[in-house]
Short mmCIF file of C-alpha atoms and ligand atoms in Angstrom, two decimals:
data_model
loop_
_atom_site.label_atom_id
_atom_site.label_comp_id
_atom_site.label_asym_id
_atom_site.label_seq_id
_atom_site.Cartn_x
_atom_site.Cartn_y
_atom_site.Cartn_z
CA MET A 1 -7.07 43.65 -1.10
CA ALA A 2 -7.86 42.25 2.30
CA GLY A 3 -10.66 42.18 3.00
CA ARG A 4 -12.23 44.45 7.36
CA GLY A 5 -10.79 42.26 10.21
CA ALA A 6 -7.85 40.48 8.29
CA THR A 7 -5.47 40.28 11.26
CA THR A 8 -2.70 37.96 10.14
CA THR A 9 0.58 38.87 8.65
CA SER A 10 1.67 35.19 8.15
CA PHE A 11 -0.02 36.14 4.90
CA ALA A 12 1.30 38.32 2.83
CA SER A 13 1.42 36.71 0.06
CA SER A 14 -2.36 36.00 -0.35
CA ARG A 15 -3.26 40.26 0.37
CA GLU A 16 -5.38 40.05 -3.24
CA TYR A 17 -8.00 37.53 -1.86
CA ASP A 18 -10.00 37.67 0.35
CA LEU A 19 -9.25 37.40 3.94
CA THR A 20 -12.28 37.38 5.69
CA ASN A 21 -13.29 34.27 4.67
CA LEU A 22 -9.01 32.16 4.86
CA PRO A 23 -10.24 29.27 3.16
CA ALA A 24 -11.92 29.96 0.55
CA ALA A 25 -9.02 32.58 -0.49
CA ILE A 26 -6.47 29.92 -0.16
CA ILE A 27 -8.33 27.94 -2.57
CA ALA A 28 -9.25 30.45 -4.61
CA LYS A 29 -4.98 31.31 -4.00
CA LYS A 30 -3.99 27.58 -5.17
CA ARG A 31 -6.44 27.89 -7.84
CA ASP A 32 -4.66 30.49 -9.36
CA ALA A 33 -1.60 28.05 -9.69
CA LYS A 34 -0.04 30.11 -6.82
CA SER A 35 2.71 28.48 -3.98
CA LEU A 36 0.29 28.79 -0.61
CA SER A 37 2.94 28.78 2.69
CA GLU A 38 3.73 25.73 4.71
CA ALA A 39 1.49 28.74 7.51
CA GLU A 40 -1.49 28.52 5.36
CA ILE A 41 -1.85 24.45 4.16
CA ARG A 42 -1.37 24.59 8.11
CA CYS A 43 -4.09 26.68 8.95
CA PHE A 44 -6.16 25.88 6.22
CA VAL A 45 -5.40 21.52 7.33
CA GLU A 46 -5.90 22.59 11.12
CA GLY A 47 -9.10 24.18 10.40
CA PHE A 48 -10.71 21.31 8.58
CA VAL A 49 -10.10 18.96 12.09
CA GLU A 50 -10.99 21.79 14.14
CA GLY A 51 -14.42 22.59 11.76
CA SER A 52 -13.90 25.90 10.96
CA VAL A 53 -13.43 24.97 7.41
CA ALA A 54 -16.35 22.65 6.10
CA ASP A 55 -16.26 19.43 3.82
CA TYR A 56 -16.92 21.41 0.99
CA GLN A 57 -14.27 23.75 0.85
CA MET A 58 -11.33 20.54 1.31
CA SER A 59 -13.71 19.04 -1.22
CA ALA A 60 -12.78 22.08 -3.46
CA PHE A 61 -9.21 22.31 -2.14
CA ALA A 62 -8.83 19.35 -3.29
CA MET A 63 -9.99 20.43 -6.57
CA ALA A 64 -7.69 22.92 -7.02
CA VAL A 65 -4.72 21.11 -5.69
CA LEU A 66 -5.30 18.62 -7.71
CA LEU A 67 -6.07 20.49 -11.52
CA ARG A 68 -3.27 22.62 -10.35
CA GLY A 69 -0.06 20.87 -8.46
CA MET A 70 2.17 21.23 -5.55
CA THR A 71 5.69 22.43 -4.93
CA PHE A 72 7.68 19.76 -2.79
CA ASP A 73 7.94 22.56 0.21
CA GLU A 74 4.03 22.50 -0.10
CA THR A 75 3.60 18.73 -0.48
CA ALA A 76 5.82 18.17 2.91
CA ALA A 77 3.79 21.21 4.28
CA LEU A 78 0.74 19.37 3.90
CA THR A 79 2.27 15.71 5.26
CA LEU A 80 3.26 18.03 8.20
CA ALA A 81 0.38 19.54 8.84
CA MET A 82 -2.11 16.11 8.13
CA LEU A 83 1.19 14.09 10.49
CA ALA A 84 0.22 17.07 13.91
CA SER A 85 -2.97 15.92 13.02
CA GLY A 86 -2.63 12.63 15.04
CA GLU A 87 0.01 10.60 17.31
CA ARG A 88 3.55 9.57 16.67
CA LEU A 89 4.25 6.26 17.77
CA PRO A 90 6.72 6.48 21.39
CA ARG A 91 10.10 5.75 19.76
CA PRO A 92 13.20 4.84 22.52
CA SER A 93 16.58 6.38 21.61
CA ASP A 94 18.39 3.50 21.80
CA GLY A 95 16.01 0.90 20.92
CA PRO A 96 17.41 -0.57 16.80
CA PRO A 97 16.97 0.57 13.40
CA ARG A 98 12.84 1.08 12.73
CA VAL A 99 11.41 0.45 8.86
CA ASP A 100 8.82 0.40 6.50
CA LYS A 101 7.56 -0.48 2.87
CA HIS A 102 4.88 1.15 1.29
CA SER A 103 3.25 0.02 -1.72
CA THR A 104 1.15 1.14 -4.53
CA GLY A 105 -0.91 -1.54 -4.34
CA GLY A 106 -1.38 -4.30 -7.21
CA LEU A 107 -2.70 -8.00 -7.90
CA GLY A 108 -1.37 -11.03 -6.52
CA ASP A 109 0.97 -8.66 -3.67
CA LYS A 110 1.65 -10.76 -0.80
CA VAL A 111 5.18 -8.77 -0.66
CA SER A 112 3.89 -7.52 3.26
CA LEU A 113 3.65 -10.87 5.04
CA PHE A 114 7.05 -11.68 4.10
CA LEU A 115 9.06 -8.76 4.37
CA ALA A 116 8.19 -7.62 8.32
CA PRO A 117 9.75 -11.62 9.37
CA LEU A 118 11.70 -11.72 6.68
CA LEU A 119 13.63 -7.76 8.27
CA ALA A 120 12.76 -8.75 11.46
CA CYS A 121 14.86 -11.52 11.80
CA GLN A 122 17.69 -9.17 10.16
CA GLY A 123 17.97 -7.21 13.97
CA VAL A 124 15.61 -4.61 12.83
CA HIS A 125 12.42 -3.69 13.95
CA VAL A 126 8.88 -3.12 11.27
CA PRO A 127 6.08 -1.76 12.92
CA MET A 128 3.77 -2.66 10.11
CA VAL A 129 0.44 -0.51 9.90
CA SER A 130 -2.07 -2.20 6.29
CA GLY A 131 -4.62 -1.72 4.66
CA ARG A 132 -7.51 -3.49 3.27
CA GLY A 133 -8.66 -4.18 0.46
CA LEU A 134 -11.05 -2.33 -2.05
CA GLY A 135 -11.84 -2.42 -5.84
CA LEU A 136 -9.91 -4.69 -7.60
CA SER A 137 -6.68 -5.38 -5.24
CA GLY A 138 -6.73 -6.81 -2.28
CA GLY A 139 -5.59 -5.22 1.19
CA THR A 140 -3.08 -7.12 2.93
CA LEU A 141 -5.57 -6.84 6.94
CA ASP A 142 -8.50 -8.75 4.67
CA LYS A 143 -4.93 -11.58 3.67
CA LEU A 144 -4.20 -11.98 7.75
CA GLU A 145 -7.93 -12.12 8.57
CA ALA A 146 -8.34 -15.60 5.92
CA ILE A 147 -6.28 -17.03 10.16
CA PRO A 148 -8.67 -18.07 12.14
CA GLY A 149 -8.74 -16.05 15.39
CA PHE A 150 -5.91 -13.35 13.36
CA GLN A 151 -5.69 -10.08 15.09
CA CYS A 152 -5.25 -7.01 13.25
CA HIS A 153 -6.30 -4.58 15.86
CA LEU A 154 -3.44 -4.85 19.05
CA SER A 155 -3.38 -2.54 22.60
CA ASP A 156 -0.66 -0.02 23.04
CA HIS A 157 1.31 -2.10 25.68
CA HIS A 158 0.92 -5.54 22.88
CA ALA A 159 1.48 -4.29 19.49
CA ARG A 160 5.76 -2.47 21.98
CA HIS A 161 5.79 -5.86 23.59
CA GLN A 162 5.39 -7.81 20.59
CA LEU A 163 7.89 -5.62 18.44
CA ASP A 164 10.27 -5.81 21.31
CA GLU A 165 9.87 -9.33 21.67
CA ILE A 166 9.73 -10.23 17.60
CA GLY A 167 10.76 -7.16 16.30
CA CYS A 168 7.25 -6.99 14.42
CA PHE A 169 3.67 -6.82 13.46
CA ILE A 170 1.24 -6.26 11.64
CA VAL A 171 -2.02 -3.74 12.23
CA GLY A 172 -4.77 -1.90 10.96
CA ALA A 173 -3.75 1.57 11.22
CA SER A 174 -5.75 3.66 14.52
CA GLU A 175 -8.16 6.74 14.78
CA ARG A 176 -5.28 8.72 16.08
CA ILE A 177 -3.34 8.49 13.80
CA ALA A 178 -3.27 10.90 11.21
CA PRO A 179 -6.91 12.12 10.98
CA ALA A 180 -6.78 14.22 8.80
CA ASP A 181 -6.18 12.07 5.86
CA ARG A 182 -8.53 9.17 6.82
CA ARG A 183 -11.35 12.41 6.90
CA PHE A 184 -9.62 13.63 3.27
CA TYR A 185 -9.37 10.74 1.38
CA ALA A 186 -12.74 9.91 2.56
CA LEU A 187 -14.04 13.23 0.34
CA ARG A 188 -11.27 12.61 -2.63
CA ASP A 189 -12.60 9.18 -2.77
CA VAL A 190 -15.94 10.78 -3.98
CA THR A 191 -14.67 13.75 -5.78
CA GLY A 192 -12.58 12.47 -8.02
CA THR A 193 -10.02 13.83 -6.92
CA VAL A 194 -7.68 10.10 -5.49
CA GLU A 195 -5.21 10.98 -9.05
CA SER A 196 -3.33 13.95 -7.75
CA ILE A 197 -0.33 13.00 -7.16
CA PRO A 198 0.81 15.11 -4.00
CA LEU A 199 -1.99 14.74 -2.51
CA ILE A 200 -0.96 10.19 -2.45
CA THR A 201 1.84 11.41 -1.14
CA ALA A 202 0.97 13.45 1.56
CA SER A 203 -1.60 11.33 1.87
CA ILE A 204 1.03 8.05 2.44
CA LEU A 205 3.38 9.66 4.11
CA SER A 206 1.51 11.63 6.95
CA LYS A 207 0.62 7.41 8.19
CA LYS A 208 4.32 6.34 7.64
CA LEU A 209 5.78 9.67 8.94
CA ALA A 210 3.47 8.51 12.33
CA ALA A 211 5.45 5.59 12.87
CA SER A 212 8.42 7.47 13.60
CA LEU A 213 10.20 5.52 10.59
CA ASP A 214 14.24 5.02 10.70
CA ALA A 215 13.95 4.31 6.45
CA LEU A 216 10.91 3.22 3.78
CA VAL A 217 11.14 2.04 1.27
CA MET A 218 7.61 2.09 -1.43
CA ASP A 219 7.71 -0.46 -3.87
CA VAL A 220 4.72 2.26 -6.58
CA LYS A 221 4.06 -0.39 -9.28
CA ALA A 222 4.08 -0.03 -13.12
CA GLY A 223 1.47 -1.48 -15.34
CA SER A 224 -1.97 -1.74 -16.38
CA ALA A 225 -3.22 -3.12 -13.25
CA ALA A 226 -1.64 -0.88 -11.28
CA PHE A 227 -2.93 3.13 -10.13
CA MET A 228 0.29 4.24 -12.28
CA LYS A 229 -0.37 2.85 -16.01
CA THR A 230 2.54 4.20 -17.74
CA LEU A 231 6.37 4.50 -16.83
CA ASP A 232 5.87 8.23 -16.37
CA GLU A 233 3.20 8.51 -14.12
CA ALA A 234 4.85 5.99 -11.91
CA ARG A 235 7.98 8.06 -11.52
CA SER A 236 6.46 11.21 -11.02
CA LEU A 237 4.53 9.59 -7.44
CA ALA A 238 8.21 8.20 -6.76
CA ARG A 239 10.40 10.93 -7.18
CA SER A 240 7.32 13.24 -5.16
CA ILE A 241 7.15 10.29 -2.39
CA VAL A 242 11.23 10.66 -2.09
CA LEU A 243 12.27 14.35 -2.86
CA THR A 244 9.21 14.86 -0.23
CA ALA A 245 10.14 12.01 2.37
CA GLN A 246 13.68 13.74 2.56
CA ARG A 247 12.27 17.12 3.43
CA ALA A 248 10.23 15.80 5.56
CA GLY A 249 13.34 13.99 7.35
CA LEU A 250 12.26 10.46 6.74
CA PRO A 251 15.16 8.37 4.52
CA THR A 252 12.58 6.73 1.45
CA THR A 253 13.73 4.70 -1.68
CA ALA A 254 11.61 4.13 -4.06
CA LEU A 255 11.68 0.36 -6.77
CA ILE A 256 9.71 0.94 -9.99
CA THR A 257 7.94 -2.92 -10.42
CA ASP A 258 6.02 -4.31 -12.71
CA MET A 259 2.46 -4.19 -12.21
CA ASP A 260 1.30 -5.74 -16.26
CA GLN A 261 1.02 -8.96 -14.57
CA PRO A 262 0.04 -9.96 -10.95
CA LEU A 263 2.25 -10.53 -8.45
CA GLY A 264 3.57 -14.36 -8.22
CA ARG A 265 0.42 -16.64 -9.39
CA ALA A 266 -1.91 -16.48 -6.27
CA ILE A 267 -5.21 -14.18 -6.14
CA GLY A 268 -7.71 -13.90 -3.10
CA ASN A 269 -7.37 -13.81 0.86
CA ALA A 270 -6.36 -17.56 1.84
CA ILE A 271 -4.53 -18.87 -1.53
CA GLU A 272 -2.16 -15.60 -0.66
CA VAL A 273 -1.03 -16.70 3.03
CA ASN A 274 -0.49 -19.92 1.57
CA GLU A 275 1.61 -18.62 -1.49
CA THR A 276 3.65 -16.96 1.18
CA LEU A 277 3.54 -19.74 3.42
CA GLU A 278 6.04 -21.05 0.25
CA CYS A 279 8.03 -18.63 -0.32
CA LEU A 280 8.32 -18.32 4.21
CA ASP A 281 10.65 -21.78 2.82
CA GLY A 282 12.19 -20.32 -0.44
CA ALA A 283 9.57 -22.88 -2.68
CA GLY A 284 7.63 -19.73 -3.24
CA PRO A 285 7.28 -17.68 -6.78
CA LYS A 286 10.54 -16.73 -7.47
CA GLU A 287 9.48 -12.76 -8.73
CA VAL A 288 7.75 -12.79 -5.40
CA ILE A 289 10.78 -13.66 -3.26
CA GLU A 290 12.99 -12.34 -5.20
CA LEU A 291 11.00 -8.98 -5.09
CA THR A 292 10.90 -8.98 -1.07
CA LEU A 293 14.98 -9.63 -0.88
CA ALA A 294 15.27 -5.86 -3.04
CA LEU A 295 13.07 -4.44 -1.17
CA ALA A 296 14.39 -6.18 2.21
CA SER A 297 18.13 -5.20 0.75
CA GLU A 298 17.08 -1.54 -0.02
CA LEU A 299 16.20 -0.60 3.53
CA LEU A 300 19.45 -2.97 5.10
CA VAL A 301 21.93 -0.71 2.85
CA ARG A 302 19.69 2.59 3.89
CA ILE A 303 20.14 2.21 7.55
CA GLY A 304 23.96 0.93 7.43
CA SER A 305 23.39 -2.70 8.01
CA PHE A 306 24.83 -4.03 5.55
CA THR A 307 27.28 -1.36 1.80
CA ASP A 308 25.47 -3.23 -0.75
CA ALA A 309 21.89 -4.86 -1.41
CA GLU A 310 24.76 -7.90 -2.38
CA ARG A 311 25.94 -8.83 1.13
CA ALA A 312 22.13 -7.87 2.73
CA ARG A 313 19.77 -10.56 0.08
CA GLN A 314 22.80 -12.62 0.92
CA SER A 315 22.43 -13.05 4.53
CA LEU A 316 18.57 -12.49 3.93
CA CYS A 317 18.76 -15.94 2.09
CA ARG A 318 20.40 -17.06 4.73
CA SER A 319 17.98 -16.89 7.38
CA MET A 320 15.59 -18.06 4.87
CA ALA A 321 17.41 -20.84 4.19
CA ALA A 322 18.36 -22.04 8.79
CA GLY A 323 13.94 -21.78 8.53
CA GLU A 324 13.98 -18.86 10.79
CA VAL A 325 11.71 -16.19 8.66
CA ARG A 326 9.47 -18.79 8.45
CA GLU A 327 9.32 -19.30 12.27
CA ARG A 328 9.30 -15.65 13.34
CA PHE A 329 6.29 -15.24 10.90
CA GLU A 330 4.35 -18.61 13.08
CA ARG A 331 6.02 -15.83 15.62
CA MET A 332 3.71 -13.11 14.65
CA ILE A 333 0.55 -15.00 13.69
CA ALA A 334 0.76 -16.69 16.93
CA MET A 335 1.00 -13.58 18.99
CA GLN A 336 -1.87 -11.46 16.60
CA GLY A 337 -4.24 -14.34 18.22
CA GLY A 338 -4.09 -16.42 14.84
CA GLN A 339 -3.71 -19.82 14.87
CA LEU A 340 -2.14 -21.71 11.50
CA LEU A 341 -1.85 -25.27 11.51
CA GLY A 342 -0.57 -24.77 7.77
CA ALA A 343 -1.98 -24.78 4.15
CA LEU A 344 -5.29 -22.68 4.65
CA PRO A 345 -8.89 -24.72 3.49
CA LEU A 346 -9.19 -23.19 -0.12
CA ALA A 347 -13.41 -23.12 -1.73
CA PRO A 348 -13.81 -26.16 -4.48
CA SER A 349 -10.91 -25.65 -7.62
CA HIS A 350 -12.42 -25.54 -10.91
CA THR A 351 -9.63 -25.63 -13.74
CA ILE A 352 -10.24 -23.16 -16.54
CA GLU A 353 -8.11 -24.43 -19.77
CA SER A 354 -6.91 -22.43 -23.24
CA ASP A 355 -8.71 -23.51 -26.00
CA ILE A 356 -6.00 -23.05 -28.41
CA ASP A 357 -2.58 -23.03 -29.00
CA GLY A 358 0.37 -19.82 -28.52
CA TRP A 359 1.66 -17.35 -26.34
CA VAL A 360 0.93 -15.47 -23.60
CA GLU A 361 0.54 -11.74 -24.82
CA ARG A 362 -1.12 -9.88 -21.68
CA ILE A 363 -2.92 -10.54 -18.71
CA ASP A 364 -6.35 -8.44 -18.33
CA CYS A 365 -5.16 -8.10 -14.44
CA GLU A 366 -8.97 -5.87 -14.36
CA THR A 367 -10.73 -9.00 -15.14
CA ILE A 368 -9.29 -11.67 -13.28
CA GLY A 369 -8.91 -8.91 -9.98
CA ARG A 370 -13.20 -8.07 -10.53
CA CYS A 371 -14.22 -12.33 -10.63
CA VAL A 372 -11.97 -12.44 -7.80
CA VAL A 373 -14.81 -9.42 -6.16
CA GLU A 374 -17.65 -11.44 -7.90
CA MET A 375 -16.90 -14.33 -6.65
CA GLY A 376 -17.12 -13.14 -3.08
CA GLY A 377 -13.58 -12.63 -2.14
CA GLY A 378 -13.15 -8.73 -1.96
CA ARG A 379 -15.45 -5.98 -1.67
CA ARG A 380 -17.07 -3.88 -3.99
CA GLN A 381 -17.99 -1.07 -0.97
CA THR A 382 -16.90 -0.53 2.32
CA GLY A 383 -18.48 -3.25 4.65
CA ASP A 384 -19.41 -5.85 2.49
CA SER A 385 -17.27 -8.99 4.29
CA VAL A 386 -14.87 -11.42 2.21
CA ASP A 387 -15.18 -14.86 1.92
CA PRO A 388 -11.31 -15.88 2.22
CA SER A 389 -11.14 -19.55 0.93
CA VAL A 390 -12.13 -18.24 -3.10
CA GLY A 391 -9.13 -16.63 -5.11
CA ILE A 392 -7.54 -18.08 -8.14
CA SER A 393 -4.22 -19.24 -8.68
CA LEU A 394 -2.53 -18.20 -12.85
CA ARG A 395 -1.00 -20.54 -14.16
CA VAL A 396 0.68 -19.27 -16.92
CA ARG A 397 2.72 -15.71 -17.15
CA ILE A 398 3.48 -13.15 -20.54
CA GLY A 399 5.25 -14.89 -22.10
CA ASP A 400 4.81 -18.48 -22.12
CA SER A 401 3.71 -20.67 -24.83
CA VAL A 402 0.47 -22.78 -24.28
CA ARG A 403 -0.44 -25.69 -26.24
CA ARG A 404 -4.51 -26.18 -27.04
CA GLY A 405 -6.46 -27.60 -23.51
CA GLN A 406 -3.35 -26.78 -21.11
CA PRO A 407 -4.87 -25.42 -17.15
CA ILE A 408 -4.19 -21.83 -17.66
CA LEU A 409 -6.15 -20.31 -14.57
CA GLU A 410 -7.32 -22.53 -11.04
CA VAL A 411 -10.51 -20.34 -10.10
CA HIS A 412 -11.36 -21.46 -6.30
CA ALA A 413 -15.38 -20.79 -5.62
CA LYS A 414 -18.16 -21.69 -4.00
CA ARG A 415 -20.91 -19.83 -6.40
CA ASP A 416 -20.99 -17.96 -9.53
CA TRP A 417 -17.78 -19.16 -11.57
CA GLU A 418 -19.78 -20.62 -14.45
CA ARG A 419 -21.13 -17.32 -14.53
CA HIS A 420 -17.22 -15.72 -15.30
CA ALA A 421 -16.06 -18.46 -16.78
CA ALA A 422 -15.99 -17.03 -20.13
CA ALA A 423 -14.19 -13.28 -18.79
CA LEU A 424 -11.81 -15.63 -17.22
CA ALA A 425 -10.89 -17.68 -20.28
CA THR A 426 -10.17 -14.06 -22.05
CA ALA A 427 -8.31 -12.37 -19.73
CA ILE A 428 -5.59 -14.62 -20.63
CA GLU A 429 -4.69 -13.19 -23.89
CA TYR A 430 -2.58 -14.43 -26.71
N1 URA B 501 -3.21 5.19 -0.76
C1 URA B 501 -3.03 5.78 0.25
O1 URA B 501 -2.52 5.69 2.16
N2 URA B 501 -3.63 7.25 0.27
C2 URA B 501 -3.96 7.95 -1.51
O2 URA B 501 -4.38 9.17 -1.35
C3 URA B 501 -3.72 6.79 -2.55
C4 URA B 501 -3.28 5.46 -1.79
#
């Protein structure tokens, strides 16, 4: 029965819950595996932003969603409510198409650094908002900050001017973009509620929708070093994001890509910028270049610049071969204050060799990522400082044959590397 004081009629389906305490009624309804209306979700998120829904209620809601799930309509309503908590990037009606990519993250993923200038050379705008690394996977902003002087926070005027001038920027999320997600994510992080597909979907899309894009491509990683360990989990997340984005009016495609081994050879911050420089010249690891071309082609077809991915790919390859992409990357770095005079300096290098003959069967990405963090190349807690010169270069990939005494890893570290040498040697499994 509705309690006294329940005056609203928009929550007719919640009549059996005590509406004198609307947040509790909404949490209880989700706890009982019922669908919430758009109005209920919107009120709940608005209450969280204004303070009438307490952090403990939001955390209970997160757990109810994690256990009971959400329909696509509910997920879309949550996404739009979190989007509405902040600002959207203004969008001139006559500007070029605006696109972006989001990756669910993995070891050695430096694709954003390469993709933004690559797409900008095709005449589209790429206002990329990226994050910092925490735990094993590095963040795009940490990689860029390995470049002396690079600024991840731009004034609105600077960002607009840079987009008009060169078609791309890569910045950190401002406090004004989906602030409800920022606070909600912090609660999820400490209440065991990150691993919910609807919540991940709403979190990612609320921030991407704020950029007023014409198309989004998702790189959903599957494998031992990814958030989603199995192909089935990755498919579920991809489907949730694509359908929810469509419902919110953002054309989105998802590629599911391998994260059973690091992407490319370089893992770390400066070392990944150096590998990006090789890729911009077309000389970097094939898997990094191919994945970047595939994601970019998807977007160009989506916005109608090309009729098929092969034509898009050819155009992307032509601008790479002409040196335009490298030049655009250098202009982006310079406009954001970075001084890049060539490859960045790395910490002293130490080689780890194989002690047997064999075929590489598995690469333990967790151990490699953890060693990079512990040698100072990543952060264990928000706010930890990062040594950009620390990193690892992988000399083998799954399926390679290896001889005893052959280098398998090159470690760049100023301290502690001996302590990790044995674990690193066994991270390559035969
Ligand atoms: N990345 C996000 O932005 N949000 C999540 O919930 C998970 C990953």
